[in-house]
């Protein structure tokens, strides 16, 4: 929390204020809608949670579906080569985002 202004009675922050004498705090919070909150908790599951294995298996299945779709075309066609190039570009971009 960053202090914007401070005087003898009140400290004002970016998200609210604090009254030193009365101890009253006025602040605002931001929360996601309920369905987004549940999806976020599914995404951020720990390794101790049973949802962890669901996340791992779902990710592996999605990766299989993405790679197996390349073999709808014959390997000698232009569309197959384009699919390989786009897949490699996606992997490189994902690696860059994860590292940063």
JSON list of N, CA, C and O in Angstrom, two decimals, residues 42 45 49-65:
[
{"chain": "A", "resi": 42, "resn": "UNK", "atom": "N", "xyz": [-9.38, -23.84, -9.26]},
{"chain": "A", "resi": 42, "resn": "UNK", "atom": "CA", "xyz": [-9.03, -25.08, -9.96]},
{"chain": "A", "resi": 42, "resn": "UNK", "atom": "C", "xyz": [-7.67, -24.95, -10.63]},
{"chain": "A", "resi": 42, "resn": "UNK", "atom": "O", "xyz": [-6.85, -25.87, -10.59]},
{"chain": "A", "resi": 45, "resn": "UNK", "atom": "N", "xyz": [-4.45, -25.10, -8.00]},
{"chain": "A", "resi": 45, "resn": "UNK", "atom": "CA", "xyz": [-4.46, -26.18, -7.01]},
{"chain": "A", "resi": 45, "resn": "UNK", "atom": "C", "xyz": [-3.03, -26.59, -6.66]},
{"chain": "A", "resi": 45, "resn": "UNK", "atom": "O", "xyz": [-2.12, -26.55, -7.48]},
{"chain": "A", "resi": 49, "resn": "UNK", "atom": "N", "xyz": [-3.56, -31.53, -3.41]},
{"chain": "A", "resi": 49, "resn": "UNK", "atom": "CA", "xyz": [-4.98, -31.60, -3.74]},
{"chain": "A", "resi": 49, "resn": "UNK", "atom": "C", "xyz": [-5.24, -32.68, -4.79]},
{"chain": "A", "resi": 49, "resn": "UNK", "atom": "O", "xyz": [-4.43, -32.89, -5.69]},
{"chain": "A", "resi": 50, "resn": "UNK", "atom": "N", "xyz": [-6.40, -33.36, -4.70]},
{"chain": "A", "resi": 50, "resn": "UNK", "atom": "CA", "xyz": [-6.75, -34.33, -5.75]},
{"chain": "A", "resi": 50, "resn": "UNK", "atom": "C", "xyz": [-6.97, -33.65, -7.11]},
{"chain": "A", "resi": 50, "resn": "UNK", "atom": "O", "xyz": [-6.84, -34.29, -8.15]},
{"chain": "A", "resi": 51, "resn": "UNK", "atom": "N", "xyz": [-7.28, -32.36, -7.11]},
{"chain": "A", "resi": 51, "resn": "UNK", "atom": "CA", "xyz": [-7.47, -31.63, -8.36]},
{"chain": "A", "resi": 51, "resn": "UNK", "atom": "C", "xyz": [-6.17, -31.52, -9.14]},
{"chain": "A", "resi": 51, "resn": "UNK", "atom": "O", "xyz": [-6.18, -31.29, -10.34]},
{"chain": "A", "resi": 52, "resn": "UNK", "atom": "N", "xyz": [-5.04, -31.69, -8.46]},
{"chain": "A", "resi": 52, "resn": "UNK", "atom": "CA", "xyz": [-3.74, -31.61, -9.14]},
{"chain": "A", "resi": 52, "resn": "UNK", "atom": "C", "xyz": [-3.66, -32.65, -10.25]},
{"chain": "A", "resi": 52, "resn": "UNK", "atom": "O", "xyz": [-3.22, -32.34, -11.36]},
{"chain": "A", "resi": 53, "resn": "UNK", "atom": "N", "xyz": [-4.06, -33.87, -9.97]},
{"chain": "A", "resi": 53, "resn": "UNK", "atom": "CA", "xyz": [-3.97, -34.93, -10.98]},
{"chain": "A", "resi": 53, "resn": "UNK", "atom": "C", "xyz": [-4.98, -34.71, -12.10]},
{"chain": "A", "resi": 53, "resn": "UNK", "atom": "O", "xyz": [-4.73, -35.07, -13.25]},
{"chain": "A", "resi": 54, "resn": "UNK", "atom": "N", "xyz": [-6.12, -34.12, -11.78]},
{"chain": "A", "resi": 54, "resn": "UNK", "atom": "CA", "xyz": [-7.07, -33.76, -12.83]},
{"chain": "A", "resi": 54, "resn": "UNK", "atom": "C", "xyz": [-6.45, -32.72, -13.76]},
{"chain": "A", "resi": 54, "resn": "UNK", "atom": "O", "xyz": [-6.56, -32.84, -14.99]},
{"chain": "A", "resi": 55, "resn": "UNK", "atom": "N", "xyz": [-5.78, -31.74, -13.20]},
{"chain": "A", "resi": 55, "resn": "UNK", "atom": "CA", "xyz": [-5.12, -30.70, -14.01]},
{"chain": "A", "resi": 55, "resn": "UNK", "atom": "C", "xyz": [-4.03, -31.30, -14.89]},
{"chain": "A", "resi": 55, "resn": "UNK", "atom": "O", "xyz": [-3.90, -30.93, -16.06]},
{"chain": "A", "resi": 56, "resn": "UNK", "atom": "N", "xyz": [-3.23, -32.19, -14.33]},
{"chain": "A", "resi": 56, "resn": "UNK", "atom": "CA", "xyz": [-2.14, -32.82, -15.09]},
{"chain": "A", "resi": 56, "resn": "UNK", "atom": "C", "xyz": [-2.71, -33.64, -16.25]},
{"chain": "A", "resi": 56, "resn": "UNK", "atom": "O", "xyz": [-2.26, -33.52, -17.39]},
{"chain": "A", "resi": 57, "resn": "UNK", "atom": "N", "xyz": [-3.71, -34.48, -15.97]},
{"chain": "A", "resi": 57, "resn": "UNK", "atom": "CA", "xyz": [-4.26, -35.33, -17.03]},
{"chain": "A", "resi": 57, "resn": "UNK", "atom": "C", "xyz": [-4.96, -34.49, -18.09]},
{"chain": "A", "resi": 57, "resn": "UNK", "atom": "O", "xyz": [-4.86, -34.79, -19.29]},
{"chain": "A", "resi": 58, "resn": "UNK", "atom": "N", "xyz": [-5.65, -33.44, -17.70]},
{"chain": "A", "resi": 58, "resn": "UNK", "atom": "CA", "xyz": [-6.32, -32.57, -18.66]},
{"chain": "A", "resi": 58, "resn": "UNK", "atom": "C", "xyz": [-5.30, -31.88, -19.56]},
{"chain": "A", "resi": 58, "resn": "UNK", "atom": "O", "xyz": [-5.49, -31.78, -20.77]},
{"chain": "A", "resi": 59, "resn": "UNK", "atom": "N", "xyz": [-4.20, -31.41, -18.99]},
{"chain": "A", "resi": 59, "resn": "UNK", "atom": "CA", "xyz": [-3.15, -30.77, -19.78]},
{"chain": "A", "resi": 59, "resn": "UNK", "atom": "C", "xyz": [-2.50, -31.73, -20.76]},
{"chain": "A", "resi": 59, "resn": "UNK", "atom": "O", "xyz": [-2.23, -31.37, -21.91]},
{"chain": "A", "resi": 60, "resn": "UNK", "atom": "N", "xyz": [-2.26, -32.96, -20.33]},
{"chain": "A", "resi": 60, "resn": "UNK", "atom": "CA", "xyz": [-1.67, -33.96, -21.22]},
{"chain": "A", "resi": 60, "resn": "UNK", "atom": "C", "xyz": [-2.63, -34.28, -22.36]},
{"chain": "A", "resi": 60, "resn": "UNK", "atom": "O", "xyz": [-2.21, -34.38, -23.53]},
{"chain": "A", "resi": 61, "resn": "UNK", "atom": "N", "xyz": [-3.91, -34.42, -22.05]},
{"chain": "A", "resi": 61, "resn": "UNK", "atom": "CA", "xyz": [-4.89, -34.70, -23.10]},
{"chain": "A", "resi": 61, "resn": "UNK", "atom": "C", "xyz": [-5.01, -33.55, -24.09]},
{"chain": "A", "resi": 61, "resn": "UNK", "atom": "O", "xyz": [-5.11, -33.75, -25.30]},
{"chain": "A", "resi": 62, "resn": "UNK", "atom": "N", "xyz": [-4.99, -32.32, -23.60]},
{"chain": "A", "resi": 62, "resn": "UNK", "atom": "CA", "xyz": [-5.03, -31.17, -24.51]},
{"chain": "A", "resi": 62, "resn": "UNK", "atom": "C", "xyz": [-3.80, -31.11, -25.40]},
{"chain": "A", "resi": 62, "resn": "UNK", "atom": "O", "xyz": [-3.89, -30.80, -26.59]},
{"chain": "A", "resi": 63, "resn": "UNK", "atom": "N", "xyz": [-2.64, -31.42, -24.83]},
{"chain": "A", "resi": 63, "resn": "UNK", "atom": "CA", "xyz": [-1.42, -31.45, -25.63]},
{"chain": "A", "resi": 63, "resn": "UNK", "atom": "C", "xyz": [-1.48, -32.53, -26.69]},
{"chain": "A", "resi": 63, "resn": "UNK", "atom": "O", "xyz": [-1.08, -32.31, -27.85]},
{"chain": "A", "resi": 64, "resn": "UNK", "atom": "N", "xyz": [-2.02, -33.71, -26.33]},
{"chain": "A", "resi": 64, "resn": "UNK", "atom": "CA", "xyz": [-2.17, -34.79, -27.31]},
{"chain": "A", "resi": 64, "resn": "UNK", "atom": "C", "xyz": [-3.12, -34.37, -28.43]},
{"chain": "A", "resi": 64, "resn": "UNK", "atom": "O", "xyz": [-2.84, -34.62, -29.61]},
{"chain": "A", "resi": 65, "resn": "UNK", "atom": "N", "xyz": [-4.23, -33.75, -28.09]},
{"chain": "A", "resi": 65, "resn": "UNK", "atom": "CA", "xyz": [-5.18, -33.32, -29.12]},
{"chain": "A", "resi": 65, "resn": "UNK", "atom": "C", "xyz": [-4.57, -32.28, -30.04]},
{"chain": "A", "resi": 65, "resn": "UNK", "atom": "O", "xyz": [-4.80, -32.29, -31.26]}
]
